[in-house]
PDB file of C-alpha atoms in Angstrom:
ATOM      1  CA  MET R  16     126.999  96.614-130.823  1.00 43.00           C
ATOM      2  CA  TYR R  17     126.226  98.627-127.668  1.00 40.00           C
ATOM      3  CA  LYS R  18     128.184  96.179-125.448  1.00 41.00           C
ATOM      4  CA  THR R  19     131.168  96.314-127.804  1.00 39.00           C
ATOM      5  CA  LEU R  20     131.170 100.123-127.789  1.00 37.00           C
ATOM      6  CA  THR R  21     130.861 100.224-123.990  1.00 40.00           C
ATOM      7  CA  LEU R  22     133.778  97.794-123.612  1.00 36.00           C
ATOM      8  CA  ALA R  23     135.891  99.902-125.959  1.00 39.00           C
ATOM      9  CA  VAL R  24     135.137 103.050-123.939  1.00 35.00           C
ATOM     10  CA  VAL R  25     136.098 101.276-120.683  1.00 35.00           C
ATOM     11  CA  ILE R  26     139.375 100.006-122.174  1.00 34.00           C
ATOM     12  CA  LEU R  27     140.176 103.465-123.543  1.00 37.00           C
ATOM     13  CA  GLY R  28     139.443 104.984-120.148  1.00 41.00           C
ATOM     14  CA  ILE R  29     141.788 102.536-118.418  1.00 33.00           C
ATOM     15  CA  MET R  30     144.524 103.260-120.961  1.00 37.00           C
ATOM     16  CA  ASN R  31     144.107 107.003-120.408  1.00 43.00           C
ATOM     17  CA  LEU R  32     144.274 106.467-116.659  1.00 36.00           C
ATOM     18  CA  PHE R  33     147.597 104.608-116.976  1.00 33.00           C
ATOM     19  CA  THR R  34     148.903 107.328-119.282  1.00 38.00           C
ATOM     20  CA  LEU R  35     147.987 110.074-116.825  1.00 37.00           C
ATOM     21  CA  GLU R  36     149.535 108.114-113.943  1.00 38.00           C
ATOM     22  CA  ALA R  37     152.768 107.602-115.879  1.00 38.00           C
ATOM     23  CA  GLN R  38     152.900 111.301-116.694  1.00 42.00           C
ATOM     24  CA  SER R  39     152.290 112.295-113.089  1.00 41.00           C
ATOM     25  CA  THR R  40     154.734 109.840-111.523  1.00 43.00           C
ATOM     26  CA  GLY R  41     157.324 109.989-114.322  1.00 50.00           C
ATOM     27  CA  THR R  42     159.056 107.067-115.991  1.00 59.00           C
ATOM     28  CA  LYS R  43     162.617 108.111-115.253  1.00 77.00           C
ATOM     29  CA  THR R  44     165.111 105.267-115.081  1.00 89.00           C
ATOM     30  CA  ALA R  45     166.468 104.806-111.571  1.00 94.00           C
ATOM     31  CA  ASN R  46     170.041 105.907-110.923  1.00 97.00           C
ATOM     32  CA  THR R  47     172.595 103.092-110.795  1.00 98.00           C
ATOM     33  CA  LYS R  48     174.199 102.358-107.429  1.00 98.00           C
ATOM     34  CA  VAL R  49     177.712 101.051-106.789  1.00 98.00           C
ATOM     35  CA  LEU R  50     179.084  99.410-103.641  1.00 98.00           C
ATOM     36  CA  VAL R  51     182.677 100.334-102.800  1.00 98.00           C
ATOM     37  CA  VAL R  52     184.433  98.056-100.329  1.00 98.00           C
ATOM     38  CA  THR R  53     187.612  99.511 -98.792  1.00 98.00           C
ATOM     39  CA  ASN R  54     189.931  98.422 -96.001  1.00 97.00           C
ATOM     40  CA  LYS R  55     188.299 101.171 -93.915  1.00 98.00           C
ATOM     41  CA  GLY R  56     184.677 100.191 -94.548  1.00 98.00           C
ATOM     42  CA  LYS R  57     181.972 100.374 -97.208  1.00 98.00           C
ATOM     43  CA  ILE R  58     180.613 103.256 -99.280  1.00 98.00           C
ATOM     44  CA  THR R  59     177.503 103.204-101.479  1.00 98.00           C
ATOM     45  CA  LEU R  60     177.490 105.547-104.472  1.00 98.00           C
ATOM     46  CA  GLU R  61     174.609 106.718-106.653  1.00 98.00           C
ATOM     47  CA  LEU R  62     175.479 107.739-110.238  1.00 98.00           C
ATOM     48  CA  PHE R  63     173.451 110.476-111.947  1.00 98.00           C
ATOM     49  CA  ASN R  64     171.751 109.652-115.251  1.00 98.00           C
ATOM     50  CA  GLU R  65     172.058 113.310-116.257  1.00 98.00           C
ATOM     51  CA  THR R  66     175.838 112.864-116.632  1.00 98.00           C
ATOM     52  CA  PRO R  67     175.789 109.787-118.919  1.00 98.00           C
ATOM     53  CA  LEU R  68     179.374 110.026-120.197  1.00 98.00           C
ATOM     54  CA  HIS R  69     180.825 109.928-116.690  1.00 98.00           C
ATOM     55  CA  ARG R  70     178.282 107.378-115.475  1.00 98.00           C
ATOM     56  CA  ASP R  71     179.003 104.950-118.307  1.00 98.00           C
ATOM     57  CA  ASN R  72     182.771 105.407-118.062  1.00 97.00           C
ATOM     58  CA  PHE R  73     182.680 104.736-114.313  1.00 98.00           C
ATOM     59  CA  LEU R  74     180.463 101.662-114.735  1.00 98.00           C
ATOM     60  CA  MET R  75     182.745 100.294-117.456  1.00 96.00           C
ATOM     61  CA  LEU R  76     185.693 100.452-115.051  1.00 95.00           C
ATOM     62  CA  VAL R  77     183.648  98.911-112.231  1.00 97.00           C
ATOM     63  CA  ARG R  78     182.514  96.002-114.429  1.00 96.00           C
ATOM     64  CA  SER R  79     186.051  95.347-115.678  1.00 93.00           C
ATOM     65  CA  GLY R  80     187.456  95.205-112.142  1.00 94.00           C
ATOM     66  CA  ALA R  81     189.858  98.050-112.921  1.00 93.00           C
ATOM     67  CA  TYR R  82     189.282  99.712-109.549  1.00 95.00           C
ATOM     68  CA  ASN R  83     189.900  96.588-107.482  1.00 95.00           C
ATOM     69  CA  GLY R  84     193.158  97.166-105.610  1.00 94.00           C
ATOM     70  CA  VAL R  85     193.357 100.890-106.383  1.00 95.00           C
ATOM     71  CA  HIS R  86     194.220 103.273-103.528  1.00 96.00           C
ATOM     72  CA  PHE R  87     192.735 106.487-102.218  1.00 97.00           C
ATOM     73  CA  HIS R  88     196.030 108.225-102.902  1.00 97.00           C
ATOM     74  CA  ARG R  89     195.210 111.814-101.880  1.00 98.00           C
ATOM     75  CA  ILE R  90     193.537 112.997 -98.679  1.00 98.00           C
ATOM     76  CA  VAL R  91     192.973 116.670 -97.879  1.00 98.00           C
ATOM     77  CA  PRO R  92     190.967 117.121 -94.647  1.00 97.00           C
ATOM     78  CA  GLY R  93     188.098 119.566 -94.997  1.00 97.00           C
ATOM     79  CA  PHE R  94     188.287 119.244 -98.774  1.00 98.00           C
ATOM     80  CA  VAL R  95     188.265 115.840-100.553  1.00 98.00           C
ATOM     81  CA  ILE R  96     189.477 112.258-100.597  1.00 98.00           C
ATOM     82  CA  GLN R  97     190.720 111.211-104.041  1.00 98.00           C
ATOM     83  CA  GLY R  98     191.196 107.794-105.674  1.00 97.00           C
ATOM     84  CA  GLY R  99     190.980 105.993-108.990  1.00 96.00           C
ATOM     85  CA  ASN R 100     194.592 106.278-110.153  1.00 93.00           C
ATOM     86  CA  LEU R 101     195.090 102.852-111.716  1.00 92.00           C
ATOM     87  CA  MET R 102     198.862 103.136-111.245  1.00 90.00           C
ATOM     88  CA  THR R 103     198.350 102.723-107.479  1.00 90.00           C
ATOM     89  CA  LYS R 104     197.076  99.161-107.754  1.00 80.00           C
ATOM     90  CA  ASN R 105     198.765  96.622-105.501  1.00 60.00           C
ATOM     91  CA  ALA R 106     198.519  93.929-108.139  1.00 47.00           C
ATOM     92  CA  ARG R 107     199.738  94.885-111.600  1.00 51.00           C
ATOM     93  CA  LYS R 108     197.950  91.909-113.125  1.00 49.00           C
ATOM     94  CA  GLY R 109     195.582  93.005-115.868  1.00 46.00           C
ATOM     95  CA  MET R 110     196.922  96.573-116.007  1.00 52.00           C
ATOM     96  CA  ASP R 111     197.662  96.209-119.731  1.00 55.00           C
ATOM     97  CA  MET R 112     193.893  96.037-120.273  1.00 52.00           C
ATOM     98  CA  HIS R 113     193.529  99.540-118.871  1.00 59.00           C
ATOM     99  CA  GLN R 114     196.556 101.373-120.271  1.00 64.00           C
ATOM    100  CA  ASP R 115     194.347 103.542-122.495  1.00 71.00           C
ATOM    101  CA  THR R 116     192.413 104.710-119.423  1.00 69.00           C
ATOM    102  CA  LEU R 117     195.537 106.297-117.960  1.00 72.00           C
ATOM    103  CA  THR R 118     195.558 108.939-120.712  1.00 80.00           C
ATOM    104  CA  ARG R 119     191.912 108.913-121.845  1.00 89.00           C
ATOM    105  CA  THR R 120     189.643 111.795-120.852  1.00 96.00           C
ATOM    106  CA  VAL R 121     185.870 112.296-120.580  1.00 97.00           C
ATOM    107  CA  PRO R 122     184.232 115.522-121.838  1.00 98.00           C
ATOM    108  CA  ALA R 123     182.991 117.809-119.059  1.00 98.00           C
ATOM    109  CA  GLU R 124     179.327 117.536-118.034  1.00 98.00           C
ATOM    110  CA  PHE R 125     178.742 120.544-115.798  1.00 97.00           C
ATOM    111  CA  MET R 126     175.368 121.021-114.091  1.00 95.00           C
ATOM    112  CA  PRO R 127     176.389 123.307-111.190  1.00 90.00           C
ATOM    113  CA  GLU R 128     172.890 124.528-110.334  1.00 89.00           C
ATOM    114  CA  LYS R 129     171.596 120.966-109.905  1.00 95.00           C
ATOM    115  CA  TYR R 130     174.668 118.939-108.973  1.00 97.00           C
ATOM    116  CA  PHE R 131     177.321 120.782-107.013  1.00 97.00           C
ATOM    117  CA  HIS R 132     180.164 120.174-104.570  1.00 98.00           C
ATOM    118  CA  GLU R 133     178.148 119.572-101.426  1.00 98.00           C
ATOM    119  CA  ARG R 134     179.375 117.137 -98.810  1.00 98.00           C
ATOM    120  CA  GLY R 135     179.341 113.573-100.194  1.00 98.00           C
ATOM    121  CA  ALA R 136     179.402 114.583-103.879  1.00 98.00           C
ATOM    122  CA  LEU R 137     181.201 112.169-106.248  1.00 98.00           C
ATOM    123  CA  CYS R 138     183.237 114.122-108.796  1.00 98.00           C
ATOM    124  CA  ALA R 139     185.747 113.581-111.580  1.00 98.00           C
ATOM    125  CA  ALA R 140     189.352 114.687-111.118  1.00 98.00           C
ATOM    126  CA  ARG R 141     191.218 116.282-114.025  1.00 98.00           C
ATOM    127  CA  GLU R 142     194.397 117.992-115.150  1.00 96.00           C
ATOM    128  CA  SER R 143     194.812 121.730-114.529  1.00 95.00           C
ATOM    129  CA  ASP R 144     193.449 124.432-116.837  1.00 96.00           C
ATOM    130  CA  ASP R 145     196.952 125.165-118.159  1.00 96.00           C
ATOM    131  CA  THR R 146     197.134 121.834-119.958  1.00 95.00           C
ATOM    132  CA  ASN R 147     193.410 121.123-120.068  1.00 97.00           C
ATOM    133  CA  PRO R 148     191.465 124.266-121.082  1.00 96.00           C
ATOM    134  CA  SER R 149     188.354 122.223-121.976  1.00 97.00           C
ATOM    135  CA  LYS R 150     188.254 120.937-118.359  1.00 97.00           C
ATOM    136  CA  ALA R 151     187.890 117.340-119.576  1.00 98.00           C
ATOM    137  CA  SER R 152     187.829 114.768-116.780  1.00 98.00           C
ATOM    138  CA  SER R 153     190.327 112.032-116.023  1.00 96.00           C
ATOM    139  CA  GLY R 154     189.413 108.660-117.504  1.00 95.00           C
ATOM    140  CA  SER R 155     189.555 107.018-114.072  1.00 96.00           C
ATOM    141  CA  GLN R 156     190.346 109.348-111.164  1.00 97.00           C
ATOM    142  CA  PHE R 157     187.551 110.614-108.927  1.00 98.00           C
ATOM    143  CA  TYR R 158     187.099 112.302-105.577  1.00 98.00           C
ATOM    144  CA  ILE R 159     184.488 112.464-102.841  1.00 98.00           C
ATOM    145  CA  VAL R 160     183.815 115.837-101.230  1.00 98.00           C
ATOM    146  CA  THR R 161     184.146 116.180 -97.469  1.00 98.00           C
ATOM    147  CA  GLY R 162     184.454 119.958 -97.351  1.00 97.00           C
ATOM    148  CA  ARG R 163     183.665 122.378 -94.559  1.00 97.00           C
ATOM    149  CA  TYR R 164     180.773 124.601 -93.500  1.00 97.00           C
ATOM    150  CA  TYR R 165     180.309 128.063 -95.041  1.00 97.00           C
ATOM    151  CA  THR R 166     178.507 131.121 -93.713  1.00 97.00           C
ATOM    152  CA  GLU R 167     176.344 133.506 -95.709  1.00 96.00           C
ATOM    153  CA  TYR R 168     179.229 135.983 -95.556  1.00 96.00           C
ATOM    154  CA  ASP R 169     181.664 133.382 -96.953  1.00 96.00           C
ATOM    155  CA  LEU R 170     179.400 132.697 -99.916  1.00 96.00           C
ATOM    156  CA  GLN R 171     178.755 136.386-100.600  1.00 95.00           C
ATOM    157  CA  LYS R 172     182.501 137.092-100.563  1.00 95.00           C
ATOM    158  CA  MET R 173     183.119 134.177-102.931  1.00 93.00           C
ATOM    159  CA  SER R 174     180.463 135.556-105.243  1.00 93.00           C
ATOM    160  CA  MET R 175     182.140 138.965-105.299  1.00 93.00           C
ATOM    161  CA  ASP R 176     185.735 137.718-105.532  1.00 92.00           C
ATOM    162  CA  TYR R 177     185.218 134.984-108.127  1.00 88.00           C
ATOM    163  CA  GLY R 178     181.941 135.900-109.813  1.00 87.00           C
ATOM    164  CA  LYS R 179     180.206 132.745-108.585  1.00 88.00           C
ATOM    165  CA  THR R 180     176.462 132.661-108.090  1.00 90.00           C
ATOM    166  CA  PHE R 181     174.719 130.292-105.704  1.00 93.00           C
ATOM    167  CA  THR R 182     171.111 129.132-105.710  1.00 94.00           C
ATOM    168  CA  ASP R 183     169.124 129.001-102.486  1.00 95.00           C
ATOM    169  CA  ALA R 184     169.554 125.200-102.475  1.00 94.00           C
ATOM    170  CA  GLN R 185     173.319 125.534-102.810  1.00 96.00           C
ATOM    171  CA  LYS R 186     173.527 128.106-100.026  1.00 96.00           C
ATOM    172  CA  GLU R 187     171.472 125.927 -97.697  1.00 97.00           C
ATOM    173  CA  ALA R 188     173.626 122.860 -98.467  1.00 97.00           C
ATOM    174  CA  TYR R 189     176.931 124.659 -97.965  1.00 98.00           C
ATOM    175  CA  LYS R 190     175.766 126.258 -94.712  1.00 97.00           C
ATOM    176  CA  LEU R 191     174.092 123.189 -93.177  1.00 97.00           C
ATOM    177  CA  GLN R 192     175.979 120.226 -94.713  1.00 97.00           C
ATOM    178  CA  GLY R 193     179.252 121.691 -95.933  1.00 98.00           C
ATOM    179  CA  GLY R 194     181.177 121.204 -99.151  1.00 98.00           C
ATOM    180  CA  THR R 195     183.703 122.844-101.490  1.00 97.00           C
ATOM    181  CA  PRO R 196     181.862 125.571-103.458  1.00 96.00           C
ATOM    182  CA  SER R 197     185.097 126.875-105.001  1.00 94.00           C
ATOM    183  CA  LEU R 198     185.086 123.850-107.352  1.00 95.00           C
ATOM    184  CA  ASP R 199     181.575 124.389-108.747  1.00 95.00           C
ATOM    185  CA  GLY R 200     181.454 124.780-112.512  1.00 93.00           C
ATOM    186  CA  SER R 201     185.046 123.591-112.938  1.00 95.00           C
ATOM    187  CA  TYR R 202     184.790 119.873-112.173  1.00 98.00           C
ATOM    188  CA  THR R 203     182.043 117.429-113.146  1.00 98.00           C
ATOM    189  CA  VAL R 204     179.818 116.155-110.330  1.00 98.00           C
ATOM    190  CA  PHE R 205     178.417 112.809-111.497  1.00 98.00           C
ATOM    191  CA  GLY R 206     177.157 111.086-108.359  1.00 98.00           C
ATOM    192  CA  ARG R 207     176.931 111.140-104.588  1.00 98.00           C
ATOM    193  CA  VAL R 208     177.424 109.039-101.475  1.00 98.00           C
ATOM    194  CA  ILE R 209     174.086 107.689-100.244  1.00 98.00           C
ATOM    195  CA  ASP R 210     175.512 105.465 -97.507  1.00 98.00           C
ATOM    196  CA  GLY R 211     178.899 105.177 -95.837  1.00 98.00           C
ATOM    197  CA  MET R 212     179.891 108.782 -95.123  1.00 98.00           C
ATOM    198  CA  ASP R 213     181.245 107.431 -91.842  1.00 98.00           C
ATOM    199  CA  THR R 214     183.741 105.441 -93.926  1.00 98.00           C
ATOM    200  CA  VAL R 215     184.593 108.546 -95.968  1.00 98.00           C
ATOM    201  CA  MET R 216     185.269 110.474 -92.749  1.00 98.00           C
ATOM    202  CA  LYS R 217     187.353 107.597 -91.408  1.00 98.00           C
ATOM    203  CA  ILE R 218     189.483 107.799 -94.557  1.00 98.00           C
ATOM    204  CA  GLU R 219     189.730 111.585 -94.251  1.00 98.00           C
ATOM    205  CA  LYS R 220     191.197 111.211 -90.753  1.00 97.00           C
ATOM    206  CA  CYS R 221     194.027 108.909 -91.907  1.00 98.00           C
ATOM    207  CA  GLU R 222     197.548 110.185 -91.318  1.00 97.00           C
ATOM    208  CA  THR R 223     199.183 111.651 -94.418  1.00 97.00           C
ATOM    209  CA  ASP R 224     202.662 112.738 -95.462  1.00 96.00           C
ATOM    210  CA  GLY R 225     203.733 116.111 -96.844  1.00 92.00           C
ATOM    211  CA  LYS R 226     202.227 115.258-100.243  1.00 95.00           C
ATOM    212  CA  ASP R 227     198.720 114.495 -98.908  1.00 97.00           C
ATOM    213  CA  GLN R 228     199.323 110.767 -99.410  1.00 97.00           C
ATOM    214  CA  PRO R 229     198.186 108.321 -96.689  1.00 97.00           C
ATOM    215  CA  VAL R 230     201.041 106.936 -94.611  1.00 97.00           C
ATOM    216  CA  LYS R 231     199.252 103.580 -94.544  1.00 97.00           C
ATOM    217  CA  PRO R 232     197.528 102.542 -97.814  1.00 96.00           C
ATOM    218  CA  VAL R 233     193.775 103.066 -98.077  1.00 97.00           C
ATOM    219  CA  ILE R 234     192.728 100.399-100.557  1.00 96.00           C
ATOM    220  CA  ILE R 235     189.593  99.833-102.616  1.00 97.00           C
ATOM    221  CA  LYS R 236     189.160  96.080-102.292  1.00 96.00           C
ATOM    222  CA  SER R 237     186.308  95.897-104.776  1.00 97.00           C
ATOM    223  CA  MET R 238     183.563  97.809-106.551  1.00 98.00           C
ATOM    224  CA  SER R 239     180.333  96.200-107.701  1.00 98.00           C
ATOM    225  CA  ILE R 240     177.046  97.360-109.175  1.00 98.00           C
ATOM    226  CA  ILE R 241     174.115  96.939-106.809  1.00 97.00           C
ATOM    227  CA  PRO R 242     171.254  95.031-108.524  1.00 89.00           C
TER     228      PRO R 242
END
């Protein structure tokens, strides 16, 4: 009887120890990563679990191969590089499978104090407020922030002119890393570049025409989920 009770106490203690460890370390599911292979190099993206609608929509397109052959069709130095327009695909094969994506939208998932437009942020493009007052995101188009550096004065002026507020973390990021703070709270940030910013900068330096389109195509050869 005594041995049985002692064993039970030991087992209970071990179980409590595991419970405390799980609580202290957290059991959050790891963010999914995606490898983007372009004709200018590779980019590794991390998708945020806190924006599940955008994460799942993006992963659905990656798994289906919808992005393979799509171009980065808009490049604005010191601002963003934009891609994901399925109409830019070299090969039209299989486009019928994705016709609904051309008009489909994803509800906004704004978390500006946690995820904002710092350099390397992965964000969803969308139609303008005039036709899209809910600020819903495009079903496929995305952009990666390159941005520029901001001073304390720049951020204070933006706060006064546009009523924006910035956390200490945001201010530090915009001053030391750069970004596009003017877009915060208006476009969904759902991931970030964790490797391959050199490729992003290589794309940003590509020659463009008067419509911000690359003179020579910048093509996404493939996207795949990293195990």
